[in-house]
PDB file of C-alpha atoms in Angstrom:
ATOM      1  CA  MET A 259      26.942  16.406  39.905  1.00 51.00           C
ATOM      2  CA  LYS A 260      23.481  17.784  39.039  1.00 52.00           C
ATOM      3  CA  ASN A 261      24.447  18.541  35.410  1.00 53.00           C
ATOM      4  CA  LYS A 262      25.666  14.944  35.013  1.00 51.00           C
ATOM      5  CA  PHE A 263      22.325  13.713  36.245  1.00 46.00           C
ATOM      6  CA  TRP A 264      20.248  15.944  33.935  1.00 44.00           C
ATOM      7  CA  LEU A 265      22.500  15.103  30.958  1.00 44.00           C
ATOM      8  CA  SER A 266      22.084  11.348  31.617  1.00 46.00           C
ATOM      9  CA  ALA A 267      18.399  11.650  32.209  1.00 42.00           C
ATOM     10  CA  THR A 268      18.008  13.661  28.942  1.00 43.00           C
ATOM     11  CA  VAL A 269      20.099  11.164  26.993  1.00 41.00           C
ATOM     12  CA  LEU A 270      18.049   8.211  28.361  1.00 42.00           C
ATOM     13  CA  PHE A 271      14.820   9.858  27.482  1.00 45.00           C
ATOM     14  CA  LEU A 272      15.818  10.974  23.932  1.00 44.00           C
ATOM     15  CA  PHE A 273      17.639   7.880  22.895  1.00 44.00           C
ATOM     16  CA  PRO A 274      14.438   5.625  22.532  1.00 45.00           C
ATOM     17  CA  LEU A 275      12.926   8.508  20.478  1.00 44.00           C
ATOM     18  CA  ALA A 276      15.837   8.606  18.141  1.00 44.00           C
ATOM     19  CA  VAL A 277      15.908   4.832  17.770  1.00 44.00           C
ATOM     20  CA  PHE A 278      12.302   4.376  16.980  1.00 50.00           C
ATOM     21  CA  CYS A 279      11.674   7.621  15.104  1.00 61.00           C
ATOM     22  CA  GLN A 280      10.733   6.959  11.456  1.00 70.00           C
ATOM     23  CA  THR A 281      10.964   9.137   8.458  1.00 92.00           C
ATOM     24  CA  LYS A 282       7.485  10.150   7.641  1.00 96.00           C
ATOM     25  CA  TRP A 283       6.950  10.519   3.962  1.00 98.00           C
ATOM     26  CA  LYS A 284       4.274  12.717   2.343  1.00 97.00           C
ATOM     27  CA  THR A 285       2.792  11.479  -0.852  1.00 97.00           C
ATOM     28  CA  THR A 286       3.409  13.778  -3.911  1.00 97.00           C
ATOM     29  CA  SER A 287       2.023  11.342  -6.685  1.00 97.00           C
ATOM     30  CA  SER A 288       0.713   7.963  -6.919  1.00 98.00           C
ATOM     31  CA  GLU A 289      -0.354   5.415  -9.473  1.00 98.00           C
ATOM     32  CA  VAL A 290      -2.362   2.205  -8.765  1.00 98.00           C
ATOM     33  CA  VAL A 291      -2.848   0.150 -11.850  1.00 98.00           C
ATOM     34  CA  PHE A 292      -4.437  -3.240 -12.403  1.00 98.00           C
ATOM     35  CA  LYS A 293      -4.479  -5.586 -15.279  1.00 98.00           C
ATOM     36  CA  ILE A 294      -6.782  -8.562 -15.730  1.00 98.00           C
ATOM     37  CA  LYS A 295      -7.723 -10.921 -18.686  1.00 96.00           C
ATOM     38  CA  ASN A 296     -11.336 -10.795 -19.750  1.00 94.00           C
ATOM     39  CA  ALA A 297     -12.557 -12.464 -22.954  1.00 93.00           C
ATOM     40  CA  GLY A 298      -8.954 -12.997 -24.089  1.00 93.00           C
ATOM     41  CA  PHE A 299      -8.073  -9.323 -23.842  1.00 95.00           C
ATOM     42  CA  THR A 300      -6.019  -7.635 -21.184  1.00 97.00           C
ATOM     43  CA  VAL A 301      -8.043  -4.902 -19.436  1.00 97.00           C
ATOM     44  CA  THR A 302      -6.009  -2.224 -17.781  1.00 98.00           C
ATOM     45  CA  GLY A 303      -7.478   0.096 -15.152  1.00 98.00           C
ATOM     46  CA  ARG A 304      -6.385   2.477 -12.409  1.00 98.00           C
ATOM     47  CA  PHE A 305      -7.587   3.941  -9.194  1.00 98.00           C
ATOM     48  CA  GLY A 306      -7.159   7.360  -7.917  1.00 96.00           C
ATOM     49  CA  GLY A 307      -7.717   9.047  -4.636  1.00 94.00           C
ATOM     50  CA  PHE A 308      -4.675   7.574  -2.932  1.00 97.00           C
ATOM     51  CA  ASN A 309      -4.283   8.344   0.625  1.00 97.00           C
ATOM     52  CA  GLY A 310      -1.137   7.084   2.362  1.00 96.00           C
ATOM     53  CA  GLN A 311       0.562   7.028   5.741  1.00 97.00           C
ATOM     54  CA  LEU A 312       4.115   6.160   5.170  1.00 98.00           C
ATOM     55  CA  ALA A 313       6.545   5.826   8.073  1.00 97.00           C
ATOM     56  CA  PHE A 314       9.667   4.130   6.683  1.00 97.00           C
ATOM     57  CA  SER A 315      13.312   3.976   7.221  1.00 96.00           C
ATOM     58  CA  PRO A 316      15.394   1.221   5.662  1.00 96.00           C
ATOM     59  CA  ASP A 317      17.478   0.798   8.795  1.00 94.00           C
ATOM     60  CA  LYS A 318      14.400   0.667  11.183  1.00 96.00           C
ATOM     61  CA  LEU A 319      12.125  -1.846   9.420  1.00 97.00           C
ATOM     62  CA  GLN A 320      10.659  -3.303  12.539  1.00 95.00           C
ATOM     63  CA  SER A 321       9.197   0.106  13.584  1.00 96.00           C
ATOM     64  CA  SER A 322       8.308   1.060  10.094  1.00 97.00           C
ATOM     65  CA  SER A 323       4.683   0.999   8.700  1.00 97.00           C
ATOM     66  CA  LEU A 324       3.097   1.539   5.345  1.00 98.00           C
ATOM     67  CA  LYS A 325      -0.683   2.159   4.891  1.00 98.00           C
ATOM     68  CA  GLY A 326      -2.653   3.262   1.934  1.00 98.00           C
ATOM     69  CA  SER A 327      -6.082   3.398   0.341  1.00 98.00           C
ATOM     70  CA  VAL A 328      -7.726   4.232  -2.912  1.00 98.00           C
ATOM     71  CA  GLN A 329     -11.304   5.422  -3.657  1.00 98.00           C
ATOM     72  CA  VAL A 330     -13.396   2.719  -5.456  1.00 98.00           C
ATOM     73  CA  GLY A 331     -15.357   5.483  -7.240  1.00 98.00           C
ATOM     74  CA  THR A 332     -12.214   6.703  -9.069  1.00 98.00           C
ATOM     75  CA  ILE A 333     -11.813   3.436 -11.108  1.00 98.00           C
ATOM     76  CA  LYS A 334     -10.941   4.140 -14.795  1.00 98.00           C
ATOM     77  CA  THR A 335     -10.539   1.570 -17.542  1.00 98.00           C
ATOM     78  CA  GLY A 336     -11.051   3.764 -20.523  1.00 97.00           C
ATOM     79  CA  ILE A 337     -14.715   2.567 -21.051  1.00 97.00           C
ATOM     80  CA  ASP A 338     -17.296   4.618 -19.084  1.00 98.00           C
ATOM     81  CA  LYS A 339     -19.858   1.693 -19.139  1.00 98.00           C
ATOM     82  CA  ARG A 340     -17.474  -0.743 -17.803  1.00 97.00           C
ATOM     83  CA  ASP A 341     -16.369   1.693 -15.077  1.00 98.00           C
ATOM     84  CA  ALA A 342     -20.011   2.057 -13.982  1.00 98.00           C
ATOM     85  CA  ASP A 343     -20.495  -1.646 -13.932  1.00 97.00           C
ATOM     86  CA  LEU A 344     -17.253  -2.242 -11.812  1.00 97.00           C
ATOM     87  CA  LYS A 345     -18.673   0.154  -9.200  1.00 98.00           C
ATOM     88  CA  GLU A 346     -21.793  -1.912  -8.769  1.00 97.00           C
ATOM     89  CA  GLU A 347     -22.416  -4.646  -6.177  1.00 96.00           C
ATOM     90  CA  LYS A 348     -21.235  -7.553  -8.241  1.00 96.00           C
ATOM     91  CA  TYR A 349     -17.853  -5.979  -8.517  1.00 97.00           C
ATOM     92  CA  PHE A 350     -16.442  -3.483  -6.062  1.00 98.00           C
ATOM     93  CA  ASN A 351     -19.831  -2.291  -4.504  1.00 98.00           C
ATOM     94  CA  GLU A 352     -18.879   1.343  -4.176  1.00 98.00           C
ATOM     95  CA  GLY A 353     -22.220   2.106  -2.506  1.00 97.00           C
ATOM     96  CA  LYS A 354     -21.135   0.035   0.545  1.00 98.00           C
ATOM     97  CA  TYR A 355     -17.324  -0.143   0.226  1.00 98.00           C
ATOM     98  CA  LYS A 356     -15.802   3.257  -0.643  1.00 98.00           C
ATOM     99  CA  THR A 357     -12.181   2.267  -0.299  1.00 98.00           C
ATOM    100  CA  ILE A 358      -9.679  -0.512  -0.996  1.00 98.00           C
ATOM    101  CA  SER A 359      -6.844  -0.520   1.534  1.00 98.00           C
ATOM    102  CA  ILE A 360      -3.539  -2.059   2.450  1.00 98.00           C
ATOM    103  CA  LYS A 361      -1.735  -1.982   5.745  1.00 98.00           C
ATOM    104  CA  SER A 362       1.646  -3.412   6.712  1.00 98.00           C
ATOM    105  CA  THR A 363       1.831  -5.762   9.703  1.00 98.00           C
ATOM    106  CA  LYS A 364       5.496  -6.653   9.223  1.00 98.00           C
ATOM    107  CA  LEU A 365       8.305  -5.147   6.911  1.00 98.00           C
ATOM    108  CA  TYR A 366      11.597  -6.907   6.129  1.00 98.00           C
ATOM    109  CA  LYS A 367      14.439  -7.167   3.594  1.00 97.00           C
ATOM    110  CA  LYS A 368      14.048  -9.726   0.920  1.00 94.00           C
ATOM    111  CA  GLY A 369      17.131 -10.136  -1.257  1.00 92.00           C
ATOM    112  CA  ASN A 370      18.046  -6.770  -2.703  1.00 91.00           C
ATOM    113  CA  GLN A 371      14.612  -5.278  -2.124  1.00 96.00           C
ATOM    114  CA  TYR A 372      12.019  -5.167   0.662  1.00 98.00           C
ATOM    115  CA  ALA A 373       8.802  -7.065   1.240  1.00 98.00           C
ATOM    116  CA  GLY A 374       6.105  -6.974   3.878  1.00 98.00           C
ATOM    117  CA  LEU A 375       3.042  -8.727   5.091  1.00 98.00           C
ATOM    118  CA  PHE A 376       0.052  -6.524   4.356  1.00 98.00           C
ATOM    119  CA  ASN A 377      -3.602  -6.769   5.298  1.00 98.00           C
ATOM    120  CA  VAL A 378      -5.353  -6.045   2.024  1.00 98.00           C
ATOM    121  CA  THR A 379      -9.066  -5.138   2.267  1.00 98.00           C
ATOM    122  CA  ILE A 380     -11.446  -5.222  -0.660  1.00 98.00           C
ATOM    123  CA  LYS A 381     -15.206  -5.238  -0.225  1.00 98.00           C
ATOM    124  CA  GLY A 382     -14.878  -5.799   3.586  1.00 97.00           C
ATOM    125  CA  VAL A 383     -12.848  -8.898   3.195  1.00 98.00           C
ATOM    126  CA  THR A 384      -9.220  -8.742   4.495  1.00 98.00           C
ATOM    127  CA  LYS A 385      -6.559 -11.153   3.430  1.00 98.00           C
ATOM    128  CA  GLN A 386      -2.799 -11.068   4.453  1.00 98.00           C
ATOM    129  CA  MET A 387      -0.574 -11.033   1.525  1.00 98.00           C
ATOM    130  CA  GLU A 388       3.188 -10.673   1.030  1.00 98.00           C
ATOM    131  CA  ILE A 389       3.947  -7.685  -1.183  1.00 98.00           C
ATOM    132  CA  PRO A 390       7.587  -7.215  -2.453  1.00 98.00           C
ATOM    133  CA  PHE A 391       8.581  -3.612  -3.091  1.00 98.00           C
ATOM    134  CA  THR A 392      11.505  -1.332  -3.778  1.00 98.00           C
ATOM    135  CA  PHE A 393      12.337   1.806  -1.880  1.00 98.00           C
ATOM    136  CA  THR A 394      14.612   4.404  -3.728  1.00 97.00           C
ATOM    137  CA  GLN A 395      15.647   7.599  -1.945  1.00 97.00           C
ATOM    138  CA  HIS A 396      17.374  10.675  -3.517  1.00 96.00           C
ATOM    139  CA  GLY A 397      17.849  13.244  -0.759  1.00 95.00           C
ATOM    140  CA  LYS A 398      14.479  14.224   0.598  1.00 97.00           C
ATOM    141  CA  GLU A 399      12.543  12.401  -2.202  1.00 98.00           C
ATOM    142  CA  ALA A 400      11.676   8.763  -2.418  1.00 98.00           C
ATOM    143  CA  GLU A 401       9.746   6.246  -4.464  1.00 98.00           C
ATOM    144  CA  PHE A 402       8.004   3.096  -3.272  1.00 98.00           C
ATOM    145  CA  LYS A 403       7.242   0.616  -5.956  1.00 98.00           C
ATOM    146  CA  GLY A 404       5.491  -2.637  -5.387  1.00 98.00           C
ATOM    147  CA  SER A 405       3.227  -5.303  -7.074  1.00 97.00           C
ATOM    148  CA  LEU A 406       0.960  -8.119  -6.150  1.00 97.00           C
ATOM    149  CA  THR A 407      -1.487 -10.620  -7.720  1.00 98.00           C
ATOM    150  CA  ILE A 408      -4.972 -10.849  -6.155  1.00 97.00           C
ATOM    151  CA  SER A 409      -7.531 -13.582  -6.582  1.00 97.00           C
ATOM    152  CA  ARG A 410     -10.725 -11.636  -7.384  1.00 96.00           C
ATOM    153  CA  LYS A 411     -12.755 -14.602  -6.094  1.00 95.00           C
ATOM    154  CA  GLN A 412     -11.253 -14.403  -2.670  1.00 96.00           C
ATOM    155  CA  PHE A 413     -12.523 -10.916  -2.371  1.00 97.00           C
ATOM    156  CA  GLY A 414     -15.994 -11.546  -3.846  1.00 96.00           C
ATOM    157  CA  ILE A 415     -15.230  -9.581  -7.104  1.00 96.00           C
ATOM    158  CA  GLY A 416     -17.168 -10.429 -10.233  1.00 94.00           C
ATOM    159  CA  GLY A 417     -18.833 -13.836  -9.422  1.00 87.00           C
ATOM    160  CA  PRO A 418     -18.379 -16.994 -11.504  1.00 89.00           C
ATOM    161  CA  THR A 419     -17.506 -16.413 -15.161  1.00 89.00           C
ATOM    162  CA  LEU A 420     -15.823 -18.311 -17.950  1.00 89.00           C
ATOM    163  CA  THR A 421     -14.355 -15.268 -19.633  1.00 93.00           C
ATOM    164  CA  MET A 422     -12.626 -13.324 -16.773  1.00 95.00           C
ATOM    165  CA  SER A 423      -9.411 -14.451 -15.201  1.00 96.00           C
ATOM    166  CA  ASP A 424      -9.402 -15.181 -11.452  1.00 96.00           C
ATOM    167  CA  GLU A 425      -6.086 -13.301 -11.004  1.00 97.00           C
ATOM    168  CA  ALA A 426      -5.509  -9.541 -11.332  1.00 98.00           C
ATOM    169  CA  ASN A 427      -2.066  -8.030 -11.329  1.00 98.00           C
ATOM    170  CA  VAL A 428      -1.733  -4.797  -9.398  1.00 98.00           C
ATOM    171  CA  SER A 429       1.142  -2.345  -9.392  1.00 98.00           C
ATOM    172  CA  ILE A 430       1.621   0.499  -7.011  1.00 98.00           C
ATOM    173  CA  VAL A 431       3.948   3.468  -7.318  1.00 98.00           C
ATOM    174  CA  VAL A 432       4.113   6.143  -4.765  1.00 98.00           C
ATOM    175  CA  LYS A 433       6.447   9.214  -4.920  1.00 98.00           C
ATOM    176  CA  ALA A 434       6.947  11.056  -1.633  1.00 98.00           C
ATOM    177  CA  THR A 435       8.948  13.727   0.121  1.00 98.00           C
ATOM    178  CA  GLU A 436      10.187  14.000   3.773  1.00 94.00           C
TER     179      GLU A 436
END
């Protein structure tokens, strides 16, 4: 009788842990790329210094969470002068805001891929945005791939201008292992 009690108690204690336990993914590589039109040309740039906390299981979306940030100071567009300008107060203000971050508040299936509501924080301004993404797993390796369009004006990036587009397209690719 004692053994049945302990077995039942152990199962009742461990069951919730098994149900809510997420696969924690460790980033092995990342790419955060943006594109924006300026003076009729498409400017492409990237951010480095990705730091992510990825707890994700496709069958446990309600308890999954995705969080990531990049370092503003790592911005690269291929032109050093432009990179320096983008770090200044008018654009990303690296002196005051060191990182750009996203954090999921809700993840769900959307068609044949996934999506989530994410708090996107740039220059101290946080906006909730839907970000669709794919998740591909091969054994203990996985890839998260998503994209979003941000309005630079909503985040106070760049001020009024006739030559720069209001919208920037951002793509994020993160490769990870269990």
